[in-house]
């Protein structure tokens, strides 16, 4: 459903992605992992043309994004949502106003916007925080708002760039559960870039390993499942003191 055909991207003289071909299958959770600088984020950003390839083609549902004019590309991009490590919420807009933005840009019927925003916020469990500002939310709540915003236009594909890298282990597990629900109950195909092996192994069916701007390998995986993480103070003290003789301060 999403196909990269020999895409390359350079930043001045540095080639970040080198003639990569990759197909993302409908309904899968596809992980992309590799060392820092391997080109993971650039590859992800090429999938919705946030980065325009120097060479090669990007195709979604048989339509070449790389051949579209601006208007058609804007239309096609509605089927591809994206979330980021640092959430990218607008600080001076409320939760509601952040989530409604893509609906405004897409000329979604005015009368139906509120119910669609609330539907998306309910899906991520945040409808009670609709009037808060980003600064009043935790990291996990901010990522949920970003997910609600990405879902607003009912995308078929959700691109996730290090979605849990700014979060603690317990919140990471919560966000991964939300992403898995989006895949299972809404049928959204997910591509997730992460440098955290545990994150990738927990939910991905197929994983691409990148090195030096190229695909090193793509492997089929059996997701290990999301381990719920303890975050009680007792657990932290237990972990800190379990193998060593330590005095409490
Ligand atoms: N806008 C840009 N301008 C210049 N160089 C860039 C730009 N974006 C990425 N690069 C360079 O391209 C290379 C690949 O970057 P990319 O962010 O895709 O790697 P990554 O595998 O996602 O790494 P990380 O895990 O550290 O984010 C890096 O060397 C980076 O410095």
PDB file of C-alpha atoms and ligand atoms in Angstrom:
ATOM      1  CA  UNK A   1       0.000   0.000   0.000  1.00  0.00           C
ATOM      2  CA  UNK A   2       2.975   2.322   0.616  1.00  0.00           C
ATOM      3  CA  UNK A   3       5.890   1.764  -1.686  1.00  0.00           C
ATOM      4  CA  UNK A   4       9.286   3.414  -1.827  1.00  0.00           C
ATOM      5  CA  UNK A   5      11.077   2.740  -5.074  1.00  0.00           C
ATOM      6  CA  UNK A   6      14.799   3.535  -5.108  1.00  0.00           C
ATOM      7  CA  UNK A   7      14.447   6.732  -3.065  1.00  0.00           C
ATOM      8  CA  UNK A   8      17.513   8.788  -2.226  1.00  0.00           C
ATOM      9  CA  UNK A   9      17.948  11.914  -0.138  1.00  0.00           C
ATOM     10  CA  UNK A  10      21.038  14.056   0.404  1.00  0.00           C
ATOM     11  CA  UNK A  11      21.628  17.009   2.685  1.00  0.00           C
ATOM     12  CA  UNK A  12      24.266  19.093   0.900  1.00  0.00           C
ATOM     13  CA  UNK A  13      26.978  16.511   0.128  1.00  0.00           C
ATOM     14  CA  UNK A  14      25.840  13.914   2.697  1.00  0.00           C
ATOM     15  CA  UNK A  15      23.645  11.114   1.378  1.00  0.00           C
ATOM     16  CA  UNK A  16      21.262  10.247   4.249  1.00  0.00           C
ATOM     17  CA  UNK A  17      19.175   7.696   2.286  1.00  0.00           C
ATOM     18  CA  UNK A  18      20.722   5.743  -0.577  1.00  0.00           C
ATOM     19  CA  UNK A  19      18.406   4.254  -3.207  1.00  0.00           C
ATOM     20  CA  UNK A  20      16.080   2.496  -0.764  1.00  0.00           C
ATOM     21  CA  UNK A  21      13.170   0.337  -1.922  1.00  0.00           C
ATOM     22  CA  UNK A  22      10.641  -0.803   0.657  1.00  0.00           C
ATOM     23  CA  UNK A  23       6.987  -1.808   0.662  1.00  0.00           C
ATOM     24  CA  UNK A  24       4.806  -1.275   3.729  1.00  0.00           C
ATOM     25  CA  UNK A  25       1.933  -3.768   3.665  1.00  0.00           C
ATOM     26  CA  UNK A  26      -1.620  -2.843   4.533  1.00  0.00           C
ATOM     27  CA  UNK A  27      -2.490  -3.573   8.169  1.00  0.00           C
ATOM     28  CA  UNK A  28       1.028  -4.208   9.431  1.00  0.00           C
ATOM     29  CA  UNK A  29       2.973  -2.539  12.213  1.00  0.00           C
ATOM     30  CA  UNK A  30       6.328  -1.980  10.556  1.00  0.00           C
ATOM     31  CA  UNK A  31       9.328  -1.029  12.649  1.00  0.00           C
ATOM     32  CA  UNK A  32      12.433   0.803  11.482  1.00  0.00           C
ATOM     33  CA  UNK A  33      15.473   0.472  13.719  1.00  0.00           C
ATOM     34  CA  UNK A  34      19.192   1.250  13.415  1.00  0.00           C
ATOM     35  CA  UNK A  35      22.006   3.312  14.865  1.00  0.00           C
ATOM     36  CA  UNK A  36      21.812   7.069  15.287  1.00  0.00           C
ATOM     37  CA  UNK A  37      22.339   8.715  11.891  1.00  0.00           C
ATOM     38  CA  UNK A  38      21.394   5.552   9.949  1.00  0.00           C
ATOM     39  CA  UNK A  39      18.690   7.494   8.105  1.00  0.00           C
ATOM     40  CA  UNK A  40      15.580   6.159   9.883  1.00  0.00           C
ATOM     41  CA  UNK A  41      13.783   9.479  10.367  1.00  0.00           C
ATOM     42  CA  UNK A  42      14.691  10.675   6.893  1.00  0.00           C
ATOM     43  CA  UNK A  43      13.267   7.457   5.418  1.00  0.00           C
ATOM     44  CA  UNK A  44      10.042   7.941   7.409  1.00  0.00           C
ATOM     45  CA  UNK A  45       9.741  11.584   6.317  1.00  0.00           C
ATOM     46  CA  UNK A  46      10.183  10.498   2.692  1.00  0.00           C
ATOM     47  CA  UNK A  47       7.034   8.365   3.067  1.00  0.00           C
ATOM     48  CA  UNK A  48       4.756  11.413   3.202  1.00  0.00           C
ATOM     49  CA  UNK A  49       7.077  13.693   1.268  1.00  0.00           C
ATOM     50  CA  UNK A  50       7.926  15.786   4.317  1.00  0.00           C
ATOM     51  CA  UNK A  51      11.328  15.244   2.749  1.00  0.00           C
ATOM     52  CA  UNK A  52      11.209  15.312  -1.037  1.00  0.00           C
ATOM     53  CA  UNK A  53      13.409  12.580  -2.523  1.00  0.00           C
ATOM     54  CA  UNK A  54      16.205  13.603  -4.871  1.00  0.00           C
ATOM     55  CA  UNK A  55      15.548  10.432  -6.820  1.00  0.00           C
ATOM     56  CA  UNK A  56      13.014   7.618  -6.755  1.00  0.00           C
ATOM     57  CA  UNK A  57       9.269   7.334  -6.345  1.00  0.00           C
ATOM     58  CA  UNK A  58       6.865   7.201  -3.384  1.00  0.00           C
ATOM     59  CA  UNK A  59       3.572   5.485  -4.042  1.00  0.00           C
ATOM     60  CA  UNK A  60       0.512   5.235  -1.777  1.00  0.00           C
ATOM     61  CA  UNK A  61      -2.339   2.956  -2.863  1.00  0.00           C
ATOM     62  CA  UNK A  62      -1.002   2.954  -6.388  1.00  0.00           C
ATOM     63  CA  UNK A  63      -0.797   6.761  -6.582  1.00  0.00           C
ATOM     64  CA  UNK A  64       2.612   8.334  -7.013  1.00  0.00           C
ATOM     65  CA  UNK A  65       3.006  11.114  -4.446  1.00  0.00           C
ATOM     66  CA  UNK A  66       6.205  12.131  -6.218  1.00  0.00           C
ATOM     67  CA  UNK A  67       4.269  13.027  -9.375  1.00  0.00           C
ATOM     68  CA  UNK A  68       1.470  15.035  -7.758  1.00  0.00           C
ATOM     69  CA  UNK A  69       0.927  18.769  -7.826  1.00  0.00           C
ATOM     70  CA  UNK A  70       0.577  20.582  -4.486  1.00  0.00           C
ATOM     71  CA  UNK A  71      -3.214  20.343  -4.390  1.00  0.00           C
ATOM     72  CA  UNK A  72      -3.349  16.618  -5.084  1.00  0.00           C
ATOM     73  CA  UNK A  73      -0.515  15.981  -2.632  1.00  0.00           C
ATOM     74  CA  UNK A  74      -2.396  17.850   0.120  1.00  0.00           C
ATOM     75  CA  UNK A  75      -5.420  15.647  -0.578  1.00  0.00           C
ATOM     76  CA  UNK A  76      -3.370  12.418  -0.633  1.00  0.00           C
ATOM     77  CA  UNK A  77      -1.570  13.348   2.590  1.00  0.00           C
ATOM     78  CA  UNK A  78      -4.883  13.194   4.472  1.00  0.00           C
ATOM     79  CA  UNK A  79      -4.519   9.425   4.326  1.00  0.00           C
ATOM     80  CA  UNK A  80      -1.157   9.609   6.137  1.00  0.00           C
ATOM     81  CA  UNK A  81      -1.014  10.822   9.760  1.00  0.00           C
ATOM     82  CA  UNK A  82       2.223  11.491  11.607  1.00  0.00           C
ATOM     83  CA  UNK A  83       3.409  11.824  15.202  1.00  0.00           C
ATOM     84  CA  UNK A  84       6.784  12.962  16.529  1.00  0.00           C
ATOM     85  CA  UNK A  85       9.112  12.472  19.486  1.00  0.00           C
ATOM     86  CA  UNK A  86       8.439  15.952  20.849  1.00  0.00           C
ATOM     87  CA  UNK A  87       4.718  15.929  20.036  1.00  0.00           C
ATOM     88  CA  UNK A  88       4.778  19.181  17.969  1.00  0.00           C
ATOM     89  CA  UNK A  89       1.646  20.623  19.596  1.00  0.00           C
ATOM     90  CA  UNK A  90       0.867  24.331  19.241  1.00  0.00           C
ATOM     91  CA  UNK A  91       1.592  25.780  22.697  1.00  0.00           C
ATOM     92  CA  UNK A  92      -0.967  28.597  22.649  1.00  0.00           C
ATOM     93  CA  UNK A  93      -3.848  26.428  21.445  1.00  0.00           C
ATOM     94  CA  UNK A  94      -6.038  24.251  23.667  1.00  0.00           C
ATOM     95  CA  UNK A  95      -6.255  20.489  23.204  1.00  0.00           C
ATOM     96  CA  UNK A  96      -9.458  21.012  21.182  1.00  0.00           C
ATOM     97  CA  UNK A  97      -7.866  23.657  18.977  1.00  0.00           C
ATOM     98  CA  UNK A  98      -4.828  21.488  18.316  1.00  0.00           C
ATOM     99  CA  UNK A  99      -6.914  18.511  17.235  1.00  0.00           C
ATOM    100  CA  UNK A 100      -9.288  20.551  15.066  1.00  0.00           C
ATOM    101  CA  UNK A 101      -6.455  22.027  12.940  1.00  0.00           C
ATOM    102  CA  UNK A 102      -6.244  19.197  10.358  1.00  0.00           C
ATOM    103  CA  UNK A 103     -10.045  19.238  10.011  1.00  0.00           C
ATOM    104  CA  UNK A 104      -9.966  22.978   9.270  1.00  0.00           C
ATOM    105  CA  UNK A 105      -7.180  22.498   6.742  1.00  0.00           C
ATOM    106  CA  UNK A 106      -9.146  19.701   5.060  1.00  0.00           C
ATOM    107  CA  UNK A 107     -12.367  21.765   4.946  1.00  0.00           C
ATOM    108  CA  UNK A 108     -14.130  19.105   7.030  1.00  0.00           C
ATOM    109  CA  UNK A 109     -17.811  20.109   7.423  1.00  0.00           C
ATOM    110  CA  UNK A 110     -17.902  22.794  10.120  1.00  0.00           C
ATOM    111  CA  UNK A 111     -20.938  21.377  11.915  1.00  0.00           C
ATOM    112  CA  UNK A 112     -19.280  17.976  12.315  1.00  0.00           C
ATOM    113  CA  UNK A 113     -15.872  19.125  13.532  1.00  0.00           C
ATOM    114  CA  UNK A 114     -16.634  19.151  17.255  1.00  0.00           C
ATOM    115  CA  UNK A 115     -18.011  15.623  17.298  1.00  0.00           C
ATOM    116  CA  UNK A 116     -15.034  14.343  15.270  1.00  0.00           C
ATOM    117  CA  UNK A 117     -12.539  16.019  17.635  1.00  0.00           C
ATOM    118  CA  UNK A 118     -14.336  14.549  20.662  1.00  0.00           C
ATOM    119  CA  UNK A 119     -14.450  11.126  19.039  1.00  0.00           C
ATOM    120  CA  UNK A 120     -10.659  11.200  18.523  1.00  0.00           C
ATOM    121  CA  UNK A 121     -10.026  12.464  22.063  1.00  0.00           C
ATOM    122  CA  UNK A 122     -12.263   9.737  23.473  1.00  0.00           C
ATOM    123  CA  UNK A 123     -10.310   7.150  21.524  1.00  0.00           C
ATOM    124  CA  UNK A 124      -7.088   8.221  23.252  1.00  0.00           C
ATOM    125  CA  UNK A 125      -8.850   8.673  26.607  1.00  0.00           C
ATOM    126  CA  UNK A 126      -8.432  12.437  26.865  1.00  0.00           C
ATOM    127  CA  UNK A 127     -11.881  13.913  26.279  1.00  0.00           C
ATOM    128  CA  UNK A 128     -11.946  15.372  29.817  1.00  0.00           C
ATOM    129  CA  UNK A 129      -8.876  17.519  29.028  1.00  0.00           C
ATOM    130  CA  UNK A 130     -10.314  19.203  25.945  1.00  0.00           C
ATOM    131  CA  UNK A 131      -9.889  22.772  27.268  1.00  0.00           C
ATOM    132  CA  UNK A 132      -6.376  22.371  28.693  1.00  0.00           C
ATOM    133  CA  UNK A 133      -3.227  23.814  27.125  1.00  0.00           C
ATOM    134  CA  UNK A 134      -0.200  21.613  26.266  1.00  0.00           C
ATOM    135  CA  UNK A 135       1.823  23.083  29.166  1.00  0.00           C
ATOM    136  CA  UNK A 136      -0.804  21.673  31.566  1.00  0.00           C
ATOM    137  CA  UNK A 137      -0.330  18.108  30.281  1.00  0.00           C
ATOM    138  CA  UNK A 138       2.176  15.319  30.989  1.00  0.00           C
ATOM    139  CA  UNK A 139       4.362  13.957  28.173  1.00  0.00           C
ATOM    140  CA  UNK A 140       2.122  10.937  27.712  1.00  0.00           C
ATOM    141  CA  UNK A 141      -0.981  13.129  27.553  1.00  0.00           C
ATOM    142  CA  UNK A 142       0.704  15.397  24.987  1.00  0.00           C
ATOM    143  CA  UNK A 143       1.509  12.380  22.810  1.00  0.00           C
ATOM    144  CA  UNK A 144      -2.129  11.247  23.086  1.00  0.00           C
ATOM    145  CA  UNK A 145      -3.278  14.672  21.870  1.00  0.00           C
ATOM    146  CA  UNK A 146      -0.829  14.397  18.965  1.00  0.00           C
ATOM    147  CA  UNK A 147      -2.239  10.945  18.182  1.00  0.00           C
ATOM    148  CA  UNK A 148      -5.814  12.293  18.290  1.00  0.00           C
ATOM    149  CA  UNK A 149      -4.761  15.081  15.912  1.00  0.00           C
ATOM    150  CA  UNK A 150      -3.131  12.557  13.567  1.00  0.00           C
ATOM    151  CA  UNK A 151      -6.320  10.450  13.561  1.00  0.00           C
ATOM    152  CA  UNK A 152      -8.702  13.337  12.868  1.00  0.00           C
ATOM    153  CA  UNK A 153      -8.743  12.900   9.091  1.00  0.00           C
ATOM    154  CA  UNK A 154      -9.168   9.115   9.351  1.00  0.00           C
ATOM    155  CA  UNK A 155      -5.757   8.189   7.931  1.00  0.00           C
ATOM    156  CA  UNK A 156      -4.962   4.749   6.523  1.00  0.00           C
ATOM    157  CA  UNK A 157      -1.328   5.012   7.597  1.00  0.00           C
ATOM    158  CA  UNK A 158       0.215   6.457  10.757  1.00  0.00           C
ATOM    159  CA  UNK A 159       3.917   7.372  10.676  1.00  0.00           C
ATOM    160  CA  UNK A 160       5.503   7.481  14.133  1.00  0.00           C
ATOM    161  CA  UNK A 161       8.930   9.111  14.560  1.00  0.00           C
ATOM    162  CA  UNK A 162      10.413   7.993  17.909  1.00  0.00           C
ATOM    163  CA  UNK A 163       6.948   8.314  19.520  1.00  0.00           C
ATOM    164  CA  UNK A 164       8.023   7.082  22.953  1.00  0.00           C
ATOM    165  CA  UNK A 165      11.617   8.309  23.178  1.00  0.00           C
ATOM    166  CA  UNK A 166      10.716  11.263  25.391  1.00  0.00           C
ATOM    167  CA  UNK A 167       8.567   9.153  27.738  1.00  0.00           C
ATOM    168  CA  UNK A 168       9.200   7.020  30.835  1.00  0.00           C
ATOM    169  CA  UNK A 169       8.787   3.210  30.559  1.00  0.00           C
ATOM    170  CA  UNK A 170       5.282   3.113  32.018  1.00  0.00           C
ATOM    171  CA  UNK A 171       4.000   5.898  29.739  1.00  0.00           C
ATOM    172  CA  UNK A 172       5.782   4.230  26.814  1.00  0.00           C
ATOM    173  CA  UNK A 173       3.747   1.070  27.455  1.00  0.00           C
ATOM    174  CA  UNK A 174       0.527   3.142  27.528  1.00  0.00           C
ATOM    175  CA  UNK A 175       1.318   4.859  24.217  1.00  0.00           C
ATOM    176  CA  UNK A 176       2.283   1.557  22.572  1.00  0.00           C
ATOM    177  CA  UNK A 177      -1.064   0.146  23.718  1.00  0.00           C
ATOM    178  CA  UNK A 178      -2.847   3.101  22.074  1.00  0.00           C
ATOM    179  CA  UNK A 179      -0.904   2.531  18.831  1.00  0.00           C
ATOM    180  CA  UNK A 180      -1.724  -1.168  18.881  1.00  0.00           C
ATOM    181  CA  UNK A 181      -5.432  -0.349  19.381  1.00  0.00           C
ATOM    182  CA  UNK A 182      -5.332   2.027  16.426  1.00  0.00           C
ATOM    183  CA  UNK A 183      -3.901  -0.767  14.303  1.00  0.00           C
ATOM    184  CA  UNK A 184      -6.304  -3.455  15.561  1.00  0.00           C
ATOM    185  CA  UNK A 185      -9.580  -1.608  15.932  1.00  0.00           C
ATOM    186  CA  UNK A 186      -9.264   1.062  13.237  1.00  0.00           C
ATOM    187  CA  UNK A 187      -7.214  -1.018  10.786  1.00  0.00           C
ATOM    188  CA  UNK A 188      -4.593   1.715  10.435  1.00  0.00           C
ATOM    189  CA  UNK A 189      -1.199   0.625   9.078  1.00  0.00           C
ATOM    190  CA  UNK A 190       1.598   1.825  11.352  1.00  0.00           C
ATOM    191  CA  UNK A 191       5.251   2.601  10.628  1.00  0.00           C
ATOM    192  CA  UNK A 192       7.297   3.234  13.739  1.00  0.00           C
ATOM    193  CA  UNK A 193      10.872   4.517  13.900  1.00  0.00           C
ATOM    194  CA  UNK A 194      12.617   3.830  17.170  1.00  0.00           C
ATOM    195  CA  UNK A 195      16.112   3.175  18.443  1.00  0.00           C
ATOM    196  CA  UNK A 196      14.611   1.186  21.350  1.00  0.00           C
ATOM    197  CA  UNK A 197      14.677  -2.553  20.594  1.00  0.00           C
ATOM    198  CA  UNK A 198      12.082  -3.325  23.273  1.00  0.00           C
ATOM    199  CA  UNK A 199       9.620  -0.888  21.717  1.00  0.00           C
ATOM    200  CA  UNK A 200      10.095  -2.364  18.240  1.00  0.00           C
ATOM    201  CA  UNK A 201       9.900  -5.985  19.422  1.00  0.00           C
ATOM    202  CA  UNK A 202       6.766  -5.411  21.484  1.00  0.00           C
ATOM    203  CA  UNK A 203       4.372  -4.483  18.656  1.00  0.00           C
ATOM    204  CA  UNK A 204       5.974  -4.890  15.211  1.00  0.00           C
ATOM    205  CA  UNK A 205       5.137  -7.639  12.698  1.00  0.00           C
ATOM    206  CA  UNK A 206       7.963  -6.700  10.348  1.00  0.00           C
ATOM    207  CA  UNK A 207      11.107  -4.718  11.007  1.00  0.00           C
ATOM    208  CA  UNK A 208      13.541  -2.968   8.703  1.00  0.00           C
ATOM    209  CA  UNK A 209      17.081  -2.554  10.002  1.00  0.00           C
ATOM    210  CA  UNK A 210      18.889   0.469   8.549  1.00  0.00           C
ATOM    211  CA  UNK A 211      22.617   1.170   8.429  1.00  0.00           C
ATOM    212  CA  UNK A 212      24.438   4.030   6.684  1.00  0.00           C
ATOM    213  CA  UNK A 213      21.390   5.157   4.707  1.00  0.00           C
ATOM    214  CA  UNK A 214      20.605   1.692   3.391  1.00  0.00           C
ATOM    215  CA  UNK A 215      18.386  -1.228   4.343  1.00  0.00           C
ATOM    216  CA  UNK A 216      20.572  -3.844   6.003  1.00  0.00           C
ATOM    217  CA  UNK A 217      17.714  -6.340   6.290  1.00  0.00           C
ATOM    218  CA  UNK A 218      13.944  -6.620   6.741  1.00  0.00           C
ATOM    219  CA  UNK A 219      12.724  -9.354   9.073  1.00  0.00           C
ATOM    220  CA  UNK A 220       9.342 -10.806   9.967  1.00  0.00           C
ATOM    221  CA  UNK A 221       8.712 -10.787  13.721  1.00  0.00           C
ATOM    222  CA  UNK A 222       6.295 -12.151  16.231  1.00  0.00           C
ATOM    223  CA  UNK A 223       5.433  -9.226  18.511  1.00  0.00           C
ATOM    224  CA  UNK A 224       6.470  -9.993  22.090  1.00  0.00           C
ATOM    225  CA  UNK A 225       3.596  -7.958  23.533  1.00  0.00           C
ATOM    226  CA  UNK A 226       3.690  -4.837  25.667  1.00  0.00           C
ATOM    227  CA  UNK A 227       4.962  -5.404  29.171  1.00  0.00           C
ATOM    228  CA  UNK A 228       3.121  -3.215  31.632  1.00  0.00           C
ATOM    229  CA  UNK A 229       5.692  -1.290  33.615  1.00  0.00           C
ATOM    230  CA  UNK A 230       5.614  -0.650  37.304  1.00  0.00           C
ATOM    231  CA  UNK A 231       6.035   2.967  38.242  1.00  0.00           C
ATOM    232  CA  UNK A 232       5.410   2.936  41.967  1.00  0.00           C
ATOM    233  CA  UNK A 233       8.069   4.417  44.286  1.00  0.00           C
ATOM    234  CA  UNK A 234       8.378   0.989  45.976  1.00  0.00           C
ATOM    235  CA  UNK A 235       9.329  -0.552  42.626  1.00  0.00           C
ATOM    236  CA  UNK A 236      11.996   2.093  41.935  1.00  0.00           C
ATOM    237  CA  UNK A 237      13.579   1.574  45.376  1.00  0.00           C
ATOM    238  CA  UNK A 238      13.433  -2.211  44.933  1.00  0.00           C
ATOM    239  CA  UNK A 239      15.168  -1.995  41.540  1.00  0.00           C
ATOM    240  CA  UNK A 240      17.840   0.350  42.864  1.00  0.00           C
ATOM    241  CA  UNK A 241      18.700  -1.845  45.797  1.00  0.00           C
ATOM    242  CA  UNK A 242      18.054  -5.400  44.590  1.00  0.00           C
ATOM    243  CA  UNK A 243      21.626  -6.564  43.732  1.00  0.00           C
ATOM    244  CA  UNK A 244      23.699  -4.382  45.997  1.00  0.00           C
ATOM    245  CA  UNK A 245      24.040  -3.524  49.636  1.00  0.00           C
ATOM    246  CA  UNK A 246      22.905   0.089  49.729  1.00  0.00           C
ATOM    247  CA  UNK A 247      22.016   2.198  52.712  1.00  0.00           C
ATOM    248  CA  UNK A 248      18.958   4.370  52.475  1.00  0.00           C
ATOM    249  CA  UNK A 249      19.870   8.056  52.666  1.00  0.00           C
TER     250      UNK A 249
HETATM  251  N1  LIG B   1      17.633  18.557   7.549  1.00  0.00           N
HETATM  252  C1  LIG B   1      18.867  18.028   7.578  1.00  0.00           C
HETATM  253  N2  LIG B   1      19.940  18.752   7.230  1.00  0.00           N
HETATM  254  C2  LIG B   1      21.182  18.225   7.232  1.00  0.00           C
HETATM  255  N3  LIG B   1      21.461  16.956   7.596  1.00  0.00           N
HETATM  256  C3  LIG B   1      20.437  16.182   7.967  1.00  0.00           C
HETATM  257  C4  LIG B   1      19.087  16.675   7.987  1.00  0.00           C
HETATM  258  N4  LIG B   1      18.283  15.662   8.395  1.00  0.00           N
HETATM  259  C5  LIG B   1      19.087  14.608   8.636  1.00  0.00           C
HETATM  260  N5  LIG B   1      20.367  14.914   8.384  1.00  0.00           N
HETATM  261  C6  LIG B   1      21.520  14.006   8.505  1.00  0.00           C
HETATM  262  O1  LIG B   1      21.208  12.799   7.851  1.00  0.00           O
HETATM  263  C7  LIG B   1      21.647  11.678   8.608  1.00  0.00           C
HETATM  264  C8  LIG B   1      20.488  10.769   8.892  1.00  0.00           C
HETATM  265  O2  LIG B   1      19.600  11.439   9.780  1.00  0.00           O
HETATM  266  P1  LIG B   1      18.301  10.752  10.362  1.00  0.00           P
HETATM  267  O3  LIG B   1      17.680  11.711  11.327  1.00  0.00           O
HETATM  268  O4  LIG B   1      17.476  10.243   9.258  1.00  0.00           O
HETATM  269  O5  LIG B   1      18.936   9.520  11.137  1.00  0.00           O
HETATM  270  P2  LIG B   1      18.314   8.604  12.252  1.00  0.00           P
HETATM  271  O6  LIG B   1      18.694   7.212  11.921  1.00  0.00           O
HETATM  272  O7  LIG B   1      16.856   8.891  12.399  1.00  0.00           O
HETATM  273  O8  LIG B   1      19.119   9.071  13.522  1.00  0.00           O
HETATM  274  P3  LIG B   1      18.622   9.438  15.012  1.00  0.00           P
HETATM  275  O9  LIG B   1      18.206   8.137  15.626  1.00  0.00           O
HETATM  276  O10 LIG B   1      19.847  10.006  15.644  1.00  0.00           O
HETATM  277  O11 LIG B   1      17.517  10.415  14.857  1.00  0.00           O
HETATM  278  C9  LIG B   1      22.300  12.234   9.866  1.00  0.00           C
HETATM  279  O12 LIG B   1      23.693  12.244   9.673  1.00  0.00           O
HETATM  280  C10 LIG B   1      21.755  13.638   9.963  1.00  0.00           C
HETATM  281  O13 LIG B   1      22.691  14.508  10.570  1.00  0.00           O
END
